[in-house]
PDB file of C-alpha atoms in Angstrom:
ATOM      1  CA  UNK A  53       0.419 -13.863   9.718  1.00 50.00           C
ATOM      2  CA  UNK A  54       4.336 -13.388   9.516  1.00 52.00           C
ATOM      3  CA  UNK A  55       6.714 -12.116  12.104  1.00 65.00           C
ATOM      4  CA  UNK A  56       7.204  -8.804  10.402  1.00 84.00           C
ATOM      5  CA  UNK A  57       5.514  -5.838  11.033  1.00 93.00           C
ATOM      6  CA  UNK A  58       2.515  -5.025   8.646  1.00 96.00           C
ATOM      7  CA  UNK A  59      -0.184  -2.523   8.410  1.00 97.00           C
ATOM      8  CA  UNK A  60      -3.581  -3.914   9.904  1.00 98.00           C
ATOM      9  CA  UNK A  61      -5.694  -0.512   9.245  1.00 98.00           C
ATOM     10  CA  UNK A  62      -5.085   2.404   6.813  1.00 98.00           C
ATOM     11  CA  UNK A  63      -6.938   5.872   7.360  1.00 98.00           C
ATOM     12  CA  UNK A  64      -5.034   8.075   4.498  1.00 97.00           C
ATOM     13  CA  UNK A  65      -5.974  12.063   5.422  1.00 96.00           C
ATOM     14  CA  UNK A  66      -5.810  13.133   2.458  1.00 96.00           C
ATOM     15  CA  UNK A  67      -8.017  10.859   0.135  1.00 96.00           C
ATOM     16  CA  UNK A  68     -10.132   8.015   2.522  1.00 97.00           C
ATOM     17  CA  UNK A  69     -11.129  10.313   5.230  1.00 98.00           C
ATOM     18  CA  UNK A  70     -12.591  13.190   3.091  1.00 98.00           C
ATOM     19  CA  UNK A  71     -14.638  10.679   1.388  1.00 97.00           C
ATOM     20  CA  UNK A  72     -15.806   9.285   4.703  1.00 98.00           C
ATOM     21  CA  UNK A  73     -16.831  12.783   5.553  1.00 98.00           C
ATOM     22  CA  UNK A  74     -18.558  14.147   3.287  1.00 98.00           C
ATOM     23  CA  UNK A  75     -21.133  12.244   3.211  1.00 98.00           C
ATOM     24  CA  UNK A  76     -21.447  12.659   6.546  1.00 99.00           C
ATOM     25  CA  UNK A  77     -21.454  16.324   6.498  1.00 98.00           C
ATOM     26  CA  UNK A  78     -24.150  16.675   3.808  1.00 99.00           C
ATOM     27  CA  UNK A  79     -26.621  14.341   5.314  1.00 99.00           C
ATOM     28  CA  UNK A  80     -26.239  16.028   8.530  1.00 99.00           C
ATOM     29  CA  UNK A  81     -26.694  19.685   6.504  1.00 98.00           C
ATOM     30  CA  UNK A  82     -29.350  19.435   4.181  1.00 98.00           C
ATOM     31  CA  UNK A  83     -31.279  17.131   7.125  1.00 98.00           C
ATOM     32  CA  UNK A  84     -31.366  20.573   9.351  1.00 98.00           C
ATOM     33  CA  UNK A  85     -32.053  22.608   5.928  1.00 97.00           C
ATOM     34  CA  UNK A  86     -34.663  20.508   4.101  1.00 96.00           C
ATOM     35  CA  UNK A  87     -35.966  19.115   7.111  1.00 96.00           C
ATOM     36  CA  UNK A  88     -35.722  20.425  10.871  1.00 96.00           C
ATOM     37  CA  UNK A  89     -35.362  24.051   9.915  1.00 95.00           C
ATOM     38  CA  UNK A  90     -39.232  23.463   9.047  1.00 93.00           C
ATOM     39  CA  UNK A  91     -40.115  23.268  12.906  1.00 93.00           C
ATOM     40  CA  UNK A  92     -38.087  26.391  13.899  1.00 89.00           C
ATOM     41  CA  UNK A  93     -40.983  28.302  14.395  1.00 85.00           C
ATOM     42  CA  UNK A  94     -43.451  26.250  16.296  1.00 86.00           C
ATOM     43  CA  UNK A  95     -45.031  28.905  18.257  1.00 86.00           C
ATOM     44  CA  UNK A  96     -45.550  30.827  16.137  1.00 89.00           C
ATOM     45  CA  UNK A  97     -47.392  28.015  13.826  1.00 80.00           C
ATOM     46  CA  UNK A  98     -49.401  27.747  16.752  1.00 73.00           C
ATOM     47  CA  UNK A  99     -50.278  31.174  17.988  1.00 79.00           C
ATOM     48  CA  UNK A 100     -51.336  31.911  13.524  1.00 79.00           C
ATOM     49  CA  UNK A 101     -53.664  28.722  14.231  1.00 73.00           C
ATOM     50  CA  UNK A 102     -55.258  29.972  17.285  1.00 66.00           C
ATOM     51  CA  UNK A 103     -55.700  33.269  15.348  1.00 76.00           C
ATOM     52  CA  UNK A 104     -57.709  31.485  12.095  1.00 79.00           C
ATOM     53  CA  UNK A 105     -59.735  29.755  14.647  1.00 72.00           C
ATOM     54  CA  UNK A 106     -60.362  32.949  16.417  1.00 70.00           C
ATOM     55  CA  UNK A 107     -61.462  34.777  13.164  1.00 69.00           C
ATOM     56  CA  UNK A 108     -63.499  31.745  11.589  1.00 70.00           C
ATOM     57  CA  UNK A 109     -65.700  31.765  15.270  1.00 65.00           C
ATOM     58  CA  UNK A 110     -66.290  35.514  14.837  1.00 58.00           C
ATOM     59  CA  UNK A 111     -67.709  35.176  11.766  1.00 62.00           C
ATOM     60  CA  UNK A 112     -70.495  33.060  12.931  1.00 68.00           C
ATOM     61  CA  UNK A 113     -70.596  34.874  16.142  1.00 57.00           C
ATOM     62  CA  UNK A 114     -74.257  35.561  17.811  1.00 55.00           C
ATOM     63  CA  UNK A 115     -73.348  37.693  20.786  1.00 65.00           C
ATOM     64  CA  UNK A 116     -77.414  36.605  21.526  1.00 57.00           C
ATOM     65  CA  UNK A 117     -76.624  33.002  21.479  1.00 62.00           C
ATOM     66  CA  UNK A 118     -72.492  32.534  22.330  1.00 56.00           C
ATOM     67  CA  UNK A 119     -70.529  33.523  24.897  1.00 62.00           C
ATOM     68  CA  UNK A 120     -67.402  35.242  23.606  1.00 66.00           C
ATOM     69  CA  UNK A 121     -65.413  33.607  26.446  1.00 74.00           C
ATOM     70  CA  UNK A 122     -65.757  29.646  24.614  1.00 67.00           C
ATOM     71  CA  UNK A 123     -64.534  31.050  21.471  1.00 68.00           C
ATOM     72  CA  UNK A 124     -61.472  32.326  22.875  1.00 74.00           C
ATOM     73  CA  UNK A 125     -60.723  28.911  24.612  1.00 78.00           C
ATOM     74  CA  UNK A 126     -61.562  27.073  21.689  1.00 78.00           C
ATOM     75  CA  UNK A 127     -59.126  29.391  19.635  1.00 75.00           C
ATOM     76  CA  UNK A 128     -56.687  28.453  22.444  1.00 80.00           C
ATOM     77  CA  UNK A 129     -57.518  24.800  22.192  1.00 83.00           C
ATOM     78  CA  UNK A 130     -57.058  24.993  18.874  1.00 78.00           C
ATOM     79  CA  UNK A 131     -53.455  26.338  18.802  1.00 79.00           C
ATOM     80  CA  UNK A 132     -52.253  23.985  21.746  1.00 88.00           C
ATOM     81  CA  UNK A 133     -53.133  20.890  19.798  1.00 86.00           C
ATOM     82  CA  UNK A 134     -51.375  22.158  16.617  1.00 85.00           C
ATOM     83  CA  UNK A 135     -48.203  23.040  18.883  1.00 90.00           C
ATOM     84  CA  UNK A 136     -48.539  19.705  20.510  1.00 90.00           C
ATOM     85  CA  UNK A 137     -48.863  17.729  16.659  1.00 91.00           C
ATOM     86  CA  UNK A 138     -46.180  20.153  15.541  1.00 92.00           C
ATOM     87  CA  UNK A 139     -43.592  18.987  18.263  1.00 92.00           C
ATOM     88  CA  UNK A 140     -44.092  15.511  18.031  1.00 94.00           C
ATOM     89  CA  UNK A 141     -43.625  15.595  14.441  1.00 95.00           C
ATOM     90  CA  UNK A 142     -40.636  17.498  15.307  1.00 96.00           C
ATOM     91  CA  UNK A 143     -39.564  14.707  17.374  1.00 96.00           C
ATOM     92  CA  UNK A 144     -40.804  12.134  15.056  1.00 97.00           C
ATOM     93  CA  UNK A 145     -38.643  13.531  11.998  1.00 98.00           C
ATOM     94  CA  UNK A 146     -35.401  14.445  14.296  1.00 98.00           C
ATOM     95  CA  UNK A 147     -35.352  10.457  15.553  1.00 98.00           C
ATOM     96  CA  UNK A 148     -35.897   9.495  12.078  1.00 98.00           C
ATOM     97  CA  UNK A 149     -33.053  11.634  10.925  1.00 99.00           C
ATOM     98  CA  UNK A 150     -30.883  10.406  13.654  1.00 99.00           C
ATOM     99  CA  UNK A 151     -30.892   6.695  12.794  1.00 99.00           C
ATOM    100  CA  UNK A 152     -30.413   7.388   9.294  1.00 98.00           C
ATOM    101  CA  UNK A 153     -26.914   9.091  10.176  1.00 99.00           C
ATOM    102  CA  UNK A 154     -25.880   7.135  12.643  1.00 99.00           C
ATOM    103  CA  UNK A 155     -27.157   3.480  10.090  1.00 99.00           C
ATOM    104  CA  UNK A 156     -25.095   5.569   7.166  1.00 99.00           C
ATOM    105  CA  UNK A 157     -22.033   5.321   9.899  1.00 99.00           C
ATOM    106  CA  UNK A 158     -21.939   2.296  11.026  1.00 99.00           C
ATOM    107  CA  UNK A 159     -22.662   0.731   7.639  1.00 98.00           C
ATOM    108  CA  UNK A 160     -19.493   3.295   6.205  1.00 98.00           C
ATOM    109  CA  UNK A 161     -17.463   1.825   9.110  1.00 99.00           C
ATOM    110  CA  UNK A 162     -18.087  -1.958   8.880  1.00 99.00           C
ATOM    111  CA  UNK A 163     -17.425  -1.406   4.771  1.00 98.00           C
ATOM    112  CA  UNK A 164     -13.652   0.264   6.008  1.00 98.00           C
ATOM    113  CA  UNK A 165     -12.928  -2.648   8.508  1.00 98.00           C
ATOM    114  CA  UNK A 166     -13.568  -5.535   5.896  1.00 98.00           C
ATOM    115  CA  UNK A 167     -11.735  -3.983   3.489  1.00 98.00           C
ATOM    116  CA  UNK A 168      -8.575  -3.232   5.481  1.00 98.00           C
ATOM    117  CA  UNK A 169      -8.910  -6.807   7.384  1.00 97.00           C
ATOM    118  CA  UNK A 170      -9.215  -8.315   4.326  1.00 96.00           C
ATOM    119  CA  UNK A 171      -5.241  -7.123   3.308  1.00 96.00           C
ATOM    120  CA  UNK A 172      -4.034  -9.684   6.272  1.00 95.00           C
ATOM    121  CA  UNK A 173      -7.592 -11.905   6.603  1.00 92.00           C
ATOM    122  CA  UNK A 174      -9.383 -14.450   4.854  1.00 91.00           C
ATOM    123  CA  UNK A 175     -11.850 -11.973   3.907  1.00 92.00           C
ATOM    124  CA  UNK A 176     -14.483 -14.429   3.682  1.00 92.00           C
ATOM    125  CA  UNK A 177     -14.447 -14.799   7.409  1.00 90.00           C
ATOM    126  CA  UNK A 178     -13.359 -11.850   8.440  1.00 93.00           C
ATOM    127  CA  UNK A 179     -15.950 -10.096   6.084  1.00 95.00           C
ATOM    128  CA  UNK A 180     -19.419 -11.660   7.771  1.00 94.00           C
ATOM    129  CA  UNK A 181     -17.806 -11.613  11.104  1.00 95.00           C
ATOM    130  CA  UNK A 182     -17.867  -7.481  10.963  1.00 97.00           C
ATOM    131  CA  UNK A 183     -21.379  -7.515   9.425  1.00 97.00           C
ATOM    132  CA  UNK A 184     -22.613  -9.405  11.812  1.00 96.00           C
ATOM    133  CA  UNK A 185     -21.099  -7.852  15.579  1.00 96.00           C
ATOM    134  CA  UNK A 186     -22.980  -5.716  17.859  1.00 97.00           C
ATOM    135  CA  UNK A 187     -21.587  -2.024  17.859  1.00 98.00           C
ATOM    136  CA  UNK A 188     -20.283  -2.210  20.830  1.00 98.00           C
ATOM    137  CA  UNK A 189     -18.022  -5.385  19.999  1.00 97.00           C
ATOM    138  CA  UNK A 190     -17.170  -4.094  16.098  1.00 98.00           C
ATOM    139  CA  UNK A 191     -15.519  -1.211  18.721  1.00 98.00           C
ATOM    140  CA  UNK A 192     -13.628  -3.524  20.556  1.00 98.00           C
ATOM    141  CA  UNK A 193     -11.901  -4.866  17.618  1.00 97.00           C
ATOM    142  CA  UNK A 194     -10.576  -1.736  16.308  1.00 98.00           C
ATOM    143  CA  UNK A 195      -9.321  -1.049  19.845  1.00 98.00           C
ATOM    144  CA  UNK A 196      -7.780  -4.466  19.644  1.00 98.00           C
ATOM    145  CA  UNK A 197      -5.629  -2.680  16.546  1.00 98.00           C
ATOM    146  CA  UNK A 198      -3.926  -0.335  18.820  1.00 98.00           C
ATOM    147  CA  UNK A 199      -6.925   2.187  18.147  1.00 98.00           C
ATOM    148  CA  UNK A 200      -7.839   4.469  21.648  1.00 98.00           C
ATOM    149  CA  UNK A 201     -11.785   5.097  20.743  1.00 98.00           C
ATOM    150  CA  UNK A 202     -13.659   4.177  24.410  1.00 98.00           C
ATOM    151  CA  UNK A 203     -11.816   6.694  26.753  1.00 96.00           C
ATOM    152  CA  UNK A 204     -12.467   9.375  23.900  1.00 98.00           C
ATOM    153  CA  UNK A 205     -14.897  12.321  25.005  1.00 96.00           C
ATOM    154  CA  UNK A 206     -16.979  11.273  21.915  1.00 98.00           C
ATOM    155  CA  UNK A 207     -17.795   7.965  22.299  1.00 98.00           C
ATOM    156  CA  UNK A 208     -20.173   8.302  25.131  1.00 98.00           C
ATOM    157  CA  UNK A 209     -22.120  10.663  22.660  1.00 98.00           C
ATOM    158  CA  UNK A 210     -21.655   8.188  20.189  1.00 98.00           C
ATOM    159  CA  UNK A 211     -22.859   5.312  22.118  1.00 98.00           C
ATOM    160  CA  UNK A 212     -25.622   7.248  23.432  1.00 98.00           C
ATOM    161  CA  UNK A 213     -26.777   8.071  19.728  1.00 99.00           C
ATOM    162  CA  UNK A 214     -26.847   3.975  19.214  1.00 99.00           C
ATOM    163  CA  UNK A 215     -28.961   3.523  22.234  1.00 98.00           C
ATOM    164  CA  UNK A 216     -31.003   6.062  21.410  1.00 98.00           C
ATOM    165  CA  UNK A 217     -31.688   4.579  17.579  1.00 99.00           C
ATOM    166  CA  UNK A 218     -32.065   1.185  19.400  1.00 98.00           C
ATOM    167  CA  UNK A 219     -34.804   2.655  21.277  1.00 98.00           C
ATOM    168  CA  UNK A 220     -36.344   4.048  18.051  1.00 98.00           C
ATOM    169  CA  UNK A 221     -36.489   0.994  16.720  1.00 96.00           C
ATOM    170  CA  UNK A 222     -37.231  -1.309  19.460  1.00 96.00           C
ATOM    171  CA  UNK A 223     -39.000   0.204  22.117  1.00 95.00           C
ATOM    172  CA  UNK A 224     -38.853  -1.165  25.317  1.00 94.00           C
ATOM    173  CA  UNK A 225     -35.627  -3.673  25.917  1.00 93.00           C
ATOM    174  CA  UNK A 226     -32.245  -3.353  27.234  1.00 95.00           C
ATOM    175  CA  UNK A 227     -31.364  -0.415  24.956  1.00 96.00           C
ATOM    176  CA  UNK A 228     -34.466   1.309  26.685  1.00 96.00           C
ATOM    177  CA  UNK A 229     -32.927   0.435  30.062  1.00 93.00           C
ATOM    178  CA  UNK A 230     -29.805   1.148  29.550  1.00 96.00           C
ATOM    179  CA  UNK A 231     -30.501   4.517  27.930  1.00 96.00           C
ATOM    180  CA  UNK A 232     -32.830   5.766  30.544  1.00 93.00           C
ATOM    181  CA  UNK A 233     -30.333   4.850  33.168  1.00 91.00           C
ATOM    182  CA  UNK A 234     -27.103   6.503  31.926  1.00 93.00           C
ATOM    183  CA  UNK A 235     -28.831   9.538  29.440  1.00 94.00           C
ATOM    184  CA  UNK A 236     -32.004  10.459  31.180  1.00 93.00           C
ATOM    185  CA  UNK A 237     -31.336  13.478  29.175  1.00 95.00           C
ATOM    186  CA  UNK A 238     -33.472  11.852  25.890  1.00 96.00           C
ATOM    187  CA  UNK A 239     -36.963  11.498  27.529  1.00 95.00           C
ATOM    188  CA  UNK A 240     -39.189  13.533  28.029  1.00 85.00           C
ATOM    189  CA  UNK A 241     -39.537  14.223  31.144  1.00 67.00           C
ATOM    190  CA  UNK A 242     -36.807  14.888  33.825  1.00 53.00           C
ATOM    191  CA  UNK A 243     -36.116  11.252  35.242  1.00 50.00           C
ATOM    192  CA  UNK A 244     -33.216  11.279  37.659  1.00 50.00           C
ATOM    193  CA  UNK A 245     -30.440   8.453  38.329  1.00 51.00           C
ATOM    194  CA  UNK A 246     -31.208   8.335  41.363  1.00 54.00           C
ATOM    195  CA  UNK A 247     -34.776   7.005  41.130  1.00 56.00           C
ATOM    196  CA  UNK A 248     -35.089   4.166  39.081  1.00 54.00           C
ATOM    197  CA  UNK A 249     -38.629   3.312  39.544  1.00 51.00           C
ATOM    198  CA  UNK A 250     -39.346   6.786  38.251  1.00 63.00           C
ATOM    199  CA  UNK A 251     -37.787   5.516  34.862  1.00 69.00           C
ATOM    200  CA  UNK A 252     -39.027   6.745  31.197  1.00 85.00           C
ATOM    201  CA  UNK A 253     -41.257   5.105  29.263  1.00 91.00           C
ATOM    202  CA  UNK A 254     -39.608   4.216  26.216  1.00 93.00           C
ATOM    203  CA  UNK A 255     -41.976   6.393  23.879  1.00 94.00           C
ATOM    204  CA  UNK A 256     -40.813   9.270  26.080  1.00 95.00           C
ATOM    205  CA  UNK A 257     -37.781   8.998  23.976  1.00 97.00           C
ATOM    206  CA  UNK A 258     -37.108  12.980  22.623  1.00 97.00           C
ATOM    207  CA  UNK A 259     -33.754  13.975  20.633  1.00 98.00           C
ATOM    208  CA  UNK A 260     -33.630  17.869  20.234  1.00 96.00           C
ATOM    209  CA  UNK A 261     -32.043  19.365  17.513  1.00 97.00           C
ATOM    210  CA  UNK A 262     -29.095  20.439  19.353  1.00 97.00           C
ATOM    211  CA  UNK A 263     -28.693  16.437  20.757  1.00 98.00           C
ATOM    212  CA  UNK A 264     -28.621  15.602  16.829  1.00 99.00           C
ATOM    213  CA  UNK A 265     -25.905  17.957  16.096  1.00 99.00           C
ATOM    214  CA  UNK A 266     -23.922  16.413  19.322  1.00 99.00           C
ATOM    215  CA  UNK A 267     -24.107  12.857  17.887  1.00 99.00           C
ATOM    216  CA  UNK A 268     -22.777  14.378  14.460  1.00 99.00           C
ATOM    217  CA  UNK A 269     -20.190  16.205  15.901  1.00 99.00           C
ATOM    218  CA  UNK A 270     -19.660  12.867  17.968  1.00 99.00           C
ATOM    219  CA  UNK A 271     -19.317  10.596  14.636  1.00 99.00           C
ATOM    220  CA  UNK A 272     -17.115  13.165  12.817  1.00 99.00           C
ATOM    221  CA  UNK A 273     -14.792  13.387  15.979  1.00 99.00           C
ATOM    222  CA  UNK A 274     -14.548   9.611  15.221  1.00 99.00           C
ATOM    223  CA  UNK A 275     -13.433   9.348  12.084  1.00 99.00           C
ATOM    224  CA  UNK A 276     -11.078  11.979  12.508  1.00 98.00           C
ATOM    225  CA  UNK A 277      -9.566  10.229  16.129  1.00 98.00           C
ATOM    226  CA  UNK A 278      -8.477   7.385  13.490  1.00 98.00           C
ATOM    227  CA  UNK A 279      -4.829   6.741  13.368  1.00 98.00           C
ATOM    228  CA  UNK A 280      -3.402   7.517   9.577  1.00 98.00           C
ATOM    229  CA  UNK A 281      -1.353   3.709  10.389  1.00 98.00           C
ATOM    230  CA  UNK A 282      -1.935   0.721  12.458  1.00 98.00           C
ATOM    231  CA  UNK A 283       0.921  -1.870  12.710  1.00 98.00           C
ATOM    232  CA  UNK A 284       1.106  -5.722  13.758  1.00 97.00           C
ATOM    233  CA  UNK A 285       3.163  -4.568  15.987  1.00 97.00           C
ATOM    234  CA  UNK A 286       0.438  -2.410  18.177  1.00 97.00           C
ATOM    235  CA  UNK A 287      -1.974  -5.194  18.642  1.00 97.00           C
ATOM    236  CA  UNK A 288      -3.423  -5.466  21.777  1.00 97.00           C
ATOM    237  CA  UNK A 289      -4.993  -8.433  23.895  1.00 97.00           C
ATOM    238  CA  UNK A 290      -7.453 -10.416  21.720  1.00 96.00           C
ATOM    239  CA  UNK A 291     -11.045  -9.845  22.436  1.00 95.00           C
ATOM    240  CA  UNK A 292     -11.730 -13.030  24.076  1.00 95.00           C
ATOM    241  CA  UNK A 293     -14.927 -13.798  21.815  1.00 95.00           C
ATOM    242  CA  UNK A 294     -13.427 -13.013  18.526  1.00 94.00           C
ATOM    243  CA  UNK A 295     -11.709 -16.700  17.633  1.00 92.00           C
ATOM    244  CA  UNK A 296     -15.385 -18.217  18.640  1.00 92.00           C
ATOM    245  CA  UNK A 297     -16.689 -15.887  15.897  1.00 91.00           C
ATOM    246  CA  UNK A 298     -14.313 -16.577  13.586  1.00 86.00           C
ATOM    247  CA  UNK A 299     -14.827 -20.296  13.565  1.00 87.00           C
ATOM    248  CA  UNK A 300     -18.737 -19.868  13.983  1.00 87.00           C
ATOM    249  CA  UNK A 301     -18.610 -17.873  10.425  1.00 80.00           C
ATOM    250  CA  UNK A 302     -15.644 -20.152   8.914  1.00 72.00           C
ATOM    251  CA  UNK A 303     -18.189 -23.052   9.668  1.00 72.00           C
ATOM    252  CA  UNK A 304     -21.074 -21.633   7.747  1.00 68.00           C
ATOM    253  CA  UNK A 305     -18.741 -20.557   4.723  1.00 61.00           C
ATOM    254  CA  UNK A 306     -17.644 -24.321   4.560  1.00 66.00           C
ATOM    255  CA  UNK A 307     -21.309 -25.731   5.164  1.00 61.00           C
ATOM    256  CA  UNK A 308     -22.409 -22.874   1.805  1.00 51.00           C
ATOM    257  CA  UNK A 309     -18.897 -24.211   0.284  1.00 61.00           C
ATOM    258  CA  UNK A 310     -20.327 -27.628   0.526  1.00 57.00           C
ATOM    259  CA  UNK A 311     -23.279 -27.467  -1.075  1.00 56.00           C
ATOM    260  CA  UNK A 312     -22.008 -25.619  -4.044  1.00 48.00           C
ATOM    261  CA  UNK A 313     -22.550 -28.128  -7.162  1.00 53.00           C
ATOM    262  CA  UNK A 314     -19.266 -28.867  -8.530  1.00 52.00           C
ATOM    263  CA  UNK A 315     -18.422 -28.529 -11.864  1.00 53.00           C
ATOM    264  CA  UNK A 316     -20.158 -31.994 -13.002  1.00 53.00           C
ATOM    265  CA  UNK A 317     -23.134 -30.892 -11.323  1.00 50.00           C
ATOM    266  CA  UNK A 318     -22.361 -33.093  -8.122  1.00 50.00           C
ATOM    267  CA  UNK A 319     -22.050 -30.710  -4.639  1.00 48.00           C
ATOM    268  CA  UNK A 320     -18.767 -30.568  -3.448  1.00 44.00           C
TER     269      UNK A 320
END
């Protein structure tokens, strides 16, 4: 790098972010029109289920034989376990939605950083370094650009909706932990703070419709929080791991380098 100033990371308003966006925006629409706006009449699903049941029992009814107090808790029966299948499918499809937003971001955002790294980076460092960070560090190097993303209102939604896929995905773990400790909020049942032996089990996990919209609203707050320009010149501290990574992933490139047959068939 020179001793001039330099753009590190270009956001242009007007052509990169609407194209960030909008796919954004249509996943997140059609997802609660194609797909959750199915379950937004679960009771009533259930009470029209307890009915059929009702009705089918009659017809066989022998008031000689049955007592008309079992067919009515069977009928009842009958609509609590289709409200119970109904909500956990509910809860099934809303998690699945949820990590295939928030994968659609981050894979959107790591594509951004390599390219604009790449205008002052060896890009095939730089490039396998991004794919390859944890969220939480691929944050800290875009703060390390000047950017002001961690003490933003929507980052703890946003981290929250990566602990939450985490969870998803993994179960039980330190995304479970972590989750249950800070955003209690996302199980099931009411598990406090304060009592940490009371914590979730991780297929407690829930995400409600509303929580869904939060964590979009959370990753479009993001990409519109991004500066237009970031110079040389606003660089912060280094993240202390980030020259460790970039010789780990220079090393590998060389090793693959090396074992590339050369032109007379011989590896290099």
């Amino acid at each position: 790098m020179t001793g001039r100033d330099f753009t590190t990371f270009y956001l242009s308003t007007t052509i990169d972010l609407p194209v960030l966006l909008e796919p954004h925006k249509f996943y997140v629409s059609e997802a609660r029109k194609r797909l959750l706006a199915q379950f937004s009449d679960i009771e009533r699903e259930a009470s029209e289920a307890e009915a059929r049941h009702l009705e089918a029992s009659g017809q066989n009814f022998d008031p000689d034989r049955d007592d008309p107090a079992d067919a009515y808790e069977h009928a009842y029966q009958e609509g609590v376990s289709r409200w119970i299948a109904l909500n956990e499918m509910h809860n099934t499809v809303t998690l699945a939605l949820t990590a295939g937003m928030f994968h659609q971001f981050d894979k959107t955002l790591r594509d951004k950083a390599v390219r604009e790294f790449s205008h002052w980076l060896d890009r095939e460092k730089i490039g396998p370094v991004v794919w390859n960070l944890g969220f939480p560090r691929l944050i800290e190097l875009l703060e390390w650009l000047g950017m002001d993303i961690i003490g933003k209102d929507f980052f703890d939604k946003l981290d929250a909706c990566r602990l939450v896929v985490n969870v998803y995905k993994h179960g039980d773990g330190d995304a479970h932990c972590e989750l249950s400790s800070k955003h209690p909020e996302y199980y099931d049942r009411g598990v406090t703070r304060d009592l940490p032996w009371l914590r979730a089990n991780h297929e407690e996990l829930t995400v409600s419709e509303a929580q869904f919209v939060e964590f979009a609203e959370a990753i479009t707050a993001f990409w519109t929080n991004i500066p237009q320009y970031s110079y040389a010149s606003q660089l912060r501290e280094e993240p202390t791991w980030l020259e460790a990574e970039y010789k780990k992933h220079g090393k590998r490139l060389q090793k693959v380098n090396s074992t590339v047959p050369a032109p007379g068939g011989q590896a290099k």
